[in-house]
Short mmCIF file of C-alpha atoms in Angstrom, two decimals:
data_model
loop_
_atom_site.label_atom_id
_atom_site.label_comp_id
_atom_site.label_asym_id
_atom_site.label_seq_id
_atom_site.Cartn_x
_atom_site.Cartn_y
_atom_site.Cartn_z
CA MET E 67 -67.83 43.56 81.49
CA ASN E 68 -65.61 43.79 78.46
CA THR E 69 -62.59 41.55 78.89
CA LYS E 70 -61.24 42.01 75.38
CA THR E 71 -60.14 45.61 75.51
CA SER E 72 -56.57 46.26 74.40
CA GLY E 73 -53.92 47.46 76.79
CA LYS E 74 -54.44 51.00 75.42
CA GLU E 75 -58.18 50.98 76.20
CA ARG E 76 -58.15 50.07 79.86
CA VAL E 77 -61.17 50.82 81.99
CA ASP E 78 -61.35 53.63 84.52
CA PRO E 79 -59.51 52.23 87.58
CA LYS E 80 -61.85 54.13 89.91
CA ARG E 81 -64.74 51.86 88.94
CA PHE E 82 -63.25 49.02 90.98
CA GLY E 83 -63.44 50.92 94.25
CA LYS E 84 -61.29 49.84 97.17
CA VAL E 85 -59.51 46.61 96.26
CA ALA E 86 -57.75 44.12 98.54
CA VAL E 87 -55.02 41.88 97.16
CA LEU E 88 -55.05 38.70 99.24
CA PHE E 89 -51.63 37.10 99.44
CA GLY E 90 -49.42 35.24 101.88
CA GLY E 91 -51.84 33.10 103.82
CA ARG E 92 -51.19 29.92 105.79
CA SER E 93 -50.52 27.31 103.11
CA ALA E 94 -47.21 25.66 102.30
CA GLU E 95 -47.11 27.93 99.24
CA ARG E 96 -47.00 31.13 101.30
CA GLU E 97 -43.61 32.21 99.94
CA ILE E 98 -44.77 32.04 96.32
CA SER E 99 -48.05 33.74 97.16
CA LEU E 100 -46.16 36.68 98.66
CA MET E 101 -44.26 37.03 95.39
CA SER E 102 -47.41 36.77 93.25
CA GLY E 103 -49.41 39.15 95.40
CA THR E 104 -46.68 41.78 95.46
CA ALA E 105 -46.50 41.75 91.65
CA VAL E 106 -50.29 42.00 91.35
CA LEU E 107 -50.51 44.80 93.93
CA GLN E 108 -47.84 46.84 92.16
CA ALA E 109 -49.56 46.37 88.80
CA LEU E 110 -52.92 47.52 90.16
CA GLN E 111 -51.37 50.54 91.85
CA ARG E 112 -49.51 51.46 88.64
CA ALA E 113 -52.87 51.39 86.86
CA GLY E 114 -54.37 53.78 89.42
CA VAL E 115 -56.51 51.24 91.27
CA ASP E 116 -57.05 51.89 94.98
CA ALA E 117 -55.39 48.59 95.88
CA HIS E 118 -54.11 47.49 99.30
CA PRO E 119 -52.24 44.41 100.59
CA PHE E 120 -54.09 41.97 102.84
CA ASP E 121 -52.51 38.87 104.38
CA PRO E 122 -55.12 36.51 105.90
CA ALA E 123 -52.40 34.93 108.04
CA GLN E 124 -51.95 38.22 109.86
CA ARG E 125 -55.43 39.74 109.79
CA GLU E 126 -58.96 38.52 110.39
CA LEU E 127 -60.65 38.00 107.03
CA PHE E 128 -63.85 39.78 108.06
CA GLU E 129 -61.87 43.01 108.35
CA LEU E 130 -62.39 43.20 104.58
CA ALA E 131 -66.06 44.03 105.14
CA ARG E 132 -65.44 46.27 108.12
CA GLU E 133 -62.87 48.30 106.17
CA GLY E 134 -65.10 48.75 103.14
CA PHE E 135 -63.27 46.73 100.52
CA GLN E 136 -65.37 46.44 97.37
CA ARG E 137 -63.39 43.80 95.47
CA VAL E 138 -60.74 41.20 96.18
CA PHE E 139 -57.96 39.95 93.94
CA ILE E 140 -57.06 36.48 95.22
CA ALA E 141 -53.32 35.87 94.88
CA LEU E 142 -53.28 33.09 97.46
CA HIS E 143 -51.98 29.66 96.47
CA GLY E 144 -52.77 26.27 97.94
CA ARG E 145 -55.09 25.51 100.83
CA TYR E 146 -56.89 28.27 102.75
CA GLY E 147 -56.95 30.39 99.59
CA GLU E 148 -57.27 28.34 96.44
CA ASP E 149 -59.50 25.59 97.82
CA GLY E 150 -62.87 27.35 98.19
CA THR E 151 -62.54 28.36 101.83
CA VAL E 152 -61.72 32.03 101.23
CA GLN E 153 -64.18 32.11 98.35
CA GLY E 154 -66.96 30.98 100.65
CA ALA E 155 -66.13 33.63 103.24
CA LEU E 156 -66.10 36.35 100.58
CA GLU E 157 -69.49 35.19 99.33
CA LEU E 158 -70.89 35.43 102.86
CA MET E 159 -69.64 39.03 102.97
CA GLY E 160 -70.96 39.78 99.48
CA ILE E 161 -67.56 40.92 98.21
CA PRO E 162 -66.77 40.14 94.54
CA TYR E 163 -63.54 38.21 94.04
CA THR E 164 -61.36 36.99 91.19
CA GLY E 165 -61.15 33.47 89.88
CA SER E 166 -63.34 30.42 90.33
CA GLY E 167 -66.13 29.98 92.85
CA VAL E 168 -66.38 27.73 95.88
CA MET E 169 -67.19 24.46 94.11
CA ALA E 170 -64.67 24.74 91.28
CA SER E 171 -61.93 25.95 93.62
CA ALA E 172 -62.49 23.01 95.95
CA LEU E 173 -62.63 20.49 93.09
CA CYS E 174 -59.49 21.74 91.39
CA MET E 175 -57.53 21.78 94.65
CA ASP E 176 -58.38 18.09 95.10
CA LYS E 177 -56.40 16.23 92.41
CA VAL E 178 -58.26 12.97 93.04
CA ARG E 179 -61.71 14.43 92.49
CA THR E 180 -60.47 16.53 89.58
CA LYS E 181 -59.45 13.27 87.90
CA MET E 182 -62.81 11.68 88.71
CA VAL E 183 -64.63 14.53 86.96
CA TRP E 184 -62.36 14.42 83.93
CA VAL E 185 -62.64 10.64 83.57
CA ALA E 186 -66.44 10.90 83.84
CA CYS E 187 -66.35 13.45 81.01
CA GLY E 188 -64.10 11.29 78.84
CA LEU E 189 -61.07 13.55 79.23
CA PRO E 190 -57.58 11.97 79.39
CA THR E 191 -55.57 11.95 82.62
CA PRO E 192 -52.90 9.54 83.92
CA LYS E 193 -54.03 6.52 85.94
CA TRP E 194 -53.88 6.88 89.71
CA ARG E 195 -54.45 5.28 93.08
CA GLU E 196 -55.30 6.98 96.37
CA LEU E 197 -52.79 5.94 99.05
CA HIS E 198 -53.20 5.21 102.74
CA ALA E 199 -50.84 4.03 105.48
CA HIS E 200 -51.96 0.41 104.98
CA THR E 201 -52.04 0.45 101.17
CA ASP E 202 -50.88 -2.69 99.36
CA TRP E 203 -47.76 -1.23 97.73
CA ALA E 204 -47.34 -4.22 95.42
CA GLU E 205 -50.84 -3.65 94.03
CA VAL E 206 -50.01 0.00 93.37
CA GLU E 207 -46.91 -1.06 91.45
CA ARG E 208 -48.91 -3.58 89.41
CA ALA E 209 -51.62 -1.03 88.60
CA LEU E 210 -49.44 1.94 87.70
CA GLY E 211 -46.06 0.47 86.84
CA LEU E 212 -42.70 2.04 87.64
CA PRO E 213 -41.59 4.74 87.80
CA LEU E 214 -44.59 6.52 89.28
CA ILE E 215 -45.32 9.81 91.04
CA VAL E 216 -46.46 10.16 94.66
CA LYS E 217 -47.79 13.53 95.79
CA PRO E 218 -50.22 15.25 98.17
CA ALA E 219 -53.71 15.42 96.68
CA ARG E 220 -54.39 18.97 97.85
CA GLU E 221 -51.11 20.86 97.50
CA GLY E 222 -49.41 22.53 94.57
CA SER E 223 -45.99 23.74 93.42
CA THR E 224 -44.68 20.12 93.48
CA LEU E 225 -44.46 20.25 97.29
CA GLY E 226 -44.13 16.79 98.82
CA LEU E 227 -43.75 15.13 95.41
CA THR E 228 -41.53 12.08 94.82
CA LYS E 229 -40.68 10.19 91.66
CA VAL E 230 -40.61 6.56 92.77
CA VAL E 231 -38.37 4.30 90.72
CA GLN E 232 -38.36 1.25 93.05
CA ALA E 233 -41.31 -0.25 94.89
CA ASP E 234 -39.52 -0.15 98.24
CA GLN E 235 -39.47 3.67 98.00
CA LEU E 236 -43.27 3.87 98.17
CA PRO E 237 -43.67 3.96 101.98
CA GLU E 238 -41.12 6.78 102.33
CA ALA E 239 -42.67 8.72 99.44
CA TYR E 240 -46.09 8.31 101.02
CA ALA E 241 -44.80 9.55 104.39
CA LEU E 242 -43.32 12.66 102.77
CA ALA E 243 -46.53 13.52 100.91
CA ALA E 244 -48.60 12.87 104.04
CA ARG E 245 -46.70 15.62 105.86
CA TYR E 246 -48.44 18.06 103.53
CA ASP E 247 -51.86 16.42 103.28
CA ALA E 248 -53.77 13.48 104.74
CA MET E 249 -54.90 12.62 101.22
CA VAL E 250 -52.10 11.22 99.04
CA LEU E 251 -52.16 9.82 95.54
CA ALA E 252 -49.87 7.77 93.36
CA GLU E 253 -50.01 8.61 89.67
CA GLU E 254 -48.79 6.87 86.55
CA PHE E 255 -45.55 8.48 85.35
CA VAL E 256 -46.03 9.79 81.84
CA THR E 257 -43.01 10.77 79.77
CA GLY E 258 -43.20 13.46 77.15
CA THR E 259 -43.25 17.20 76.66
CA GLU E 260 -44.50 19.35 79.54
CA LEU E 261 -47.05 21.93 78.47
CA THR E 262 -49.15 24.47 80.28
CA ALA E 263 -52.36 25.97 78.94
CA ALA E 264 -53.80 29.15 80.45
CA PHE E 265 -57.21 30.66 79.80
CA LEU E 266 -58.63 34.13 80.36
CA GLY E 267 -62.40 34.24 80.42
CA GLU E 268 -63.59 32.22 77.43
CA ARG E 269 -60.28 32.65 75.62
CA ALA E 270 -57.52 30.07 75.54
CA LEU E 271 -54.06 31.61 75.66
CA PRO E 272 -51.03 30.30 73.74
CA LEU E 273 -49.47 27.11 75.09
CA VAL E 274 -46.14 27.24 76.90
CA ARG E 275 -43.63 24.39 76.50
CA ILE E 276 -41.35 23.75 79.49
CA GLU E 277 -37.85 22.31 79.48
CA ALA E 278 -36.49 21.93 83.00
CA PRO E 279 -32.92 20.89 83.87
CA GLU E 280 -32.72 17.07 83.68
CA GLY E 281 -36.49 17.09 83.12
CA LYS E 282 -37.03 17.96 86.78
CA TYR E 283 -39.67 20.69 87.01
CA ASP E 284 -39.64 20.88 90.81
CA TYR E 285 -40.20 23.70 93.31
CA GLN E 286 -36.72 25.16 92.82
CA ASN E 287 -36.81 24.99 89.03
CA LYS E 288 -40.35 26.38 88.92
CA TYR E 289 -39.74 29.54 90.87
CA PHE E 290 -36.08 30.26 91.43
CA SER E 291 -33.96 28.74 88.68
CA ASP E 292 -32.92 30.61 85.56
CA ASP E 293 -31.99 27.30 83.91
CA THR E 294 -35.55 26.23 83.18
CA LYS E 295 -36.48 27.11 79.60
CA TYR E 296 -39.91 28.23 78.44
CA PHE E 297 -41.10 28.36 74.84
CA CYS E 298 -44.10 30.41 73.79
CA PRO E 299 -45.05 29.86 71.00
CA CYS E 300 -44.68 26.23 72.01
CA GLY E 301 -43.61 25.00 68.58
CA LEU E 302 -46.56 22.71 67.85
CA PRO E 303 -48.44 22.95 64.55
CA GLU E 304 -51.39 25.33 64.83
CA ALA E 305 -54.02 22.61 64.48
CA GLN E 306 -52.48 20.55 67.29
CA GLU E 307 -52.21 23.55 69.58
CA GLN E 308 -55.82 24.49 68.95
CA ALA E 309 -56.96 20.93 69.70
CA ILE E 310 -55.16 21.02 73.06
CA GLN E 311 -56.59 24.46 73.84
CA GLN E 312 -60.09 23.20 73.07
CA MET E 313 -59.58 20.20 75.37
CA VAL E 314 -58.39 22.50 78.18
CA MET E 315 -61.46 24.70 77.81
CA GLN E 316 -63.62 21.55 78.05
CA ALA E 317 -61.68 20.45 81.13
CA SER E 318 -62.17 23.88 82.69
CA ALA E 319 -65.90 23.91 81.95
CA ALA E 320 -66.32 20.41 83.40
CA LEU E 321 -64.92 21.66 86.70
CA GLY E 322 -66.94 24.89 86.65
CA CYS E 323 -63.95 27.23 86.49
CA HIS E 324 -64.41 30.97 86.08
CA GLY E 325 -62.34 33.96 85.07
CA TRP E 326 -58.87 32.56 84.62
CA GLY E 327 -56.78 29.51 85.30
CA ARG E 328 -54.08 27.20 83.99
CA ALA E 329 -53.96 23.52 83.15
CA ASP E 330 -50.79 21.45 83.28
CA LEU E 331 -50.41 18.72 80.67
CA ILE E 332 -48.06 16.11 79.23
CA ARG E 333 -47.81 15.40 75.50
CA ARG E 334 -46.53 11.93 74.78
CA ALA E 335 -44.23 11.02 71.89
CA ASP E 336 -47.23 9.61 69.97
CA GLY E 337 -48.96 13.00 70.14
CA SER E 338 -51.58 12.08 72.75
CA VAL E 339 -52.07 14.48 75.64
CA SER E 340 -52.92 13.89 79.32
CA LEU E 341 -54.31 16.46 81.74
CA LEU E 342 -52.39 16.58 85.02
CA GLU E 343 -54.12 19.26 87.07
CA MET E 344 -56.00 22.55 86.97
CA ASN E 345 -54.83 25.67 88.84
CA THR E 346 -57.50 28.22 89.73
CA SER E 347 -55.12 30.78 91.26
CA PRO E 348 -51.92 30.42 89.21
CA GLY E 349 -48.64 32.09 90.05
CA MET E 350 -48.01 35.68 89.01
CA THR E 351 -44.26 35.81 89.72
CA GLY E 352 -41.36 36.61 87.42
CA HIS E 353 -41.19 32.92 86.45
CA SER E 354 -44.95 32.44 86.09
CA LEU E 355 -46.60 30.97 83.04
CA VAL E 356 -49.92 32.80 82.72
CA PRO E 357 -48.22 36.20 82.26
CA MET E 358 -45.88 34.57 79.74
CA ALA E 359 -48.79 33.18 77.71
CA ALA E 360 -50.69 36.46 77.96
CA LYS E 361 -47.68 38.38 76.68
CA ALA E 362 -47.53 36.10 73.64
CA ALA E 363 -51.19 36.98 73.03
CA GLY E 364 -50.41 40.70 73.18
CA ILE E 365 -51.57 41.27 76.76
CA ASP E 366 -49.00 42.88 79.06
CA PHE E 367 -48.84 42.09 82.77
CA ASP E 368 -50.68 45.19 83.98
CA ASP E 369 -53.49 44.67 81.47
CA LEU E 370 -53.73 41.00 82.42
CA VAL E 371 -54.19 41.89 86.08
CA LEU E 372 -56.90 44.42 85.22
CA ARG E 373 -58.74 41.95 83.03
CA ILE E 374 -58.76 39.37 85.80
CA LEU E 375 -60.03 41.99 88.24
CA GLU E 376 -62.79 42.96 85.79
CA MET E 377 -64.13 39.42 85.93
CA SER E 378 -64.62 39.55 89.71
CA HIS E 379 -67.85 37.90 90.79
CA VAL E 380 -69.78 36.60 93.78
CA GLY E 381 -70.70 32.96 93.37
#
């Protein structure tokens, strides 16, 4: 399928058949997913696609097959939607879906194993330690230094994340993260410029530079604050931006990603860059970064949604 058509040369929306937009779900990111899915649904309907809402938290997933849906746009975030589980069910039903497949979705949702893959491929990512209830907190401090970040390994949107500035805060930070996921990691705190790098098919989109109030890009500042500033173009020299884009495409390929996604990165003062995580079902809200990057590349929101839908696949 051609994914490089301009917004004025969009495909016939009837070719997609009956489309379900999956949003809501059971993860801790349900609220954001509802926002993303609503925006996607409205864009598809504006384009003339026979698109319908579908919330897996309220309906049995196998109703998709019984009701004759021919494609699925996944606008779910977090577990039970972005982690390979829904993707596997859709493959069993033979229904094409957007985004990465089972393996890549599961890998990217697991920040620990994402890092393992990147390190094995020689790609830069901050040092880390997996945490448990009986972890030696002093050893974690020695290995990673202070401050450091503690977060759930399989959640997104900064949920359950703590910046630890004193070693005695580690047990409490671990307990908070463990409310969201049994797997918890501590990560080296890297200072620098926050960047995000989206891709669409084989194309890297322009980088977005983020400036959050007091440097705190948390759940509130990500989705609900108008004080967070975004810069696209990001302001880096072209050669440096292209080098980062190339690294992100390598990072995506190493994980087996497909269709679209977004990497989060930190650029240190010395110009070196570290990969933080890969998102296989990024946000599509009014504050979201993939639409922002696409717009800078000349792709409006409705065209972006159609292009993602075009790249639907099974497995």
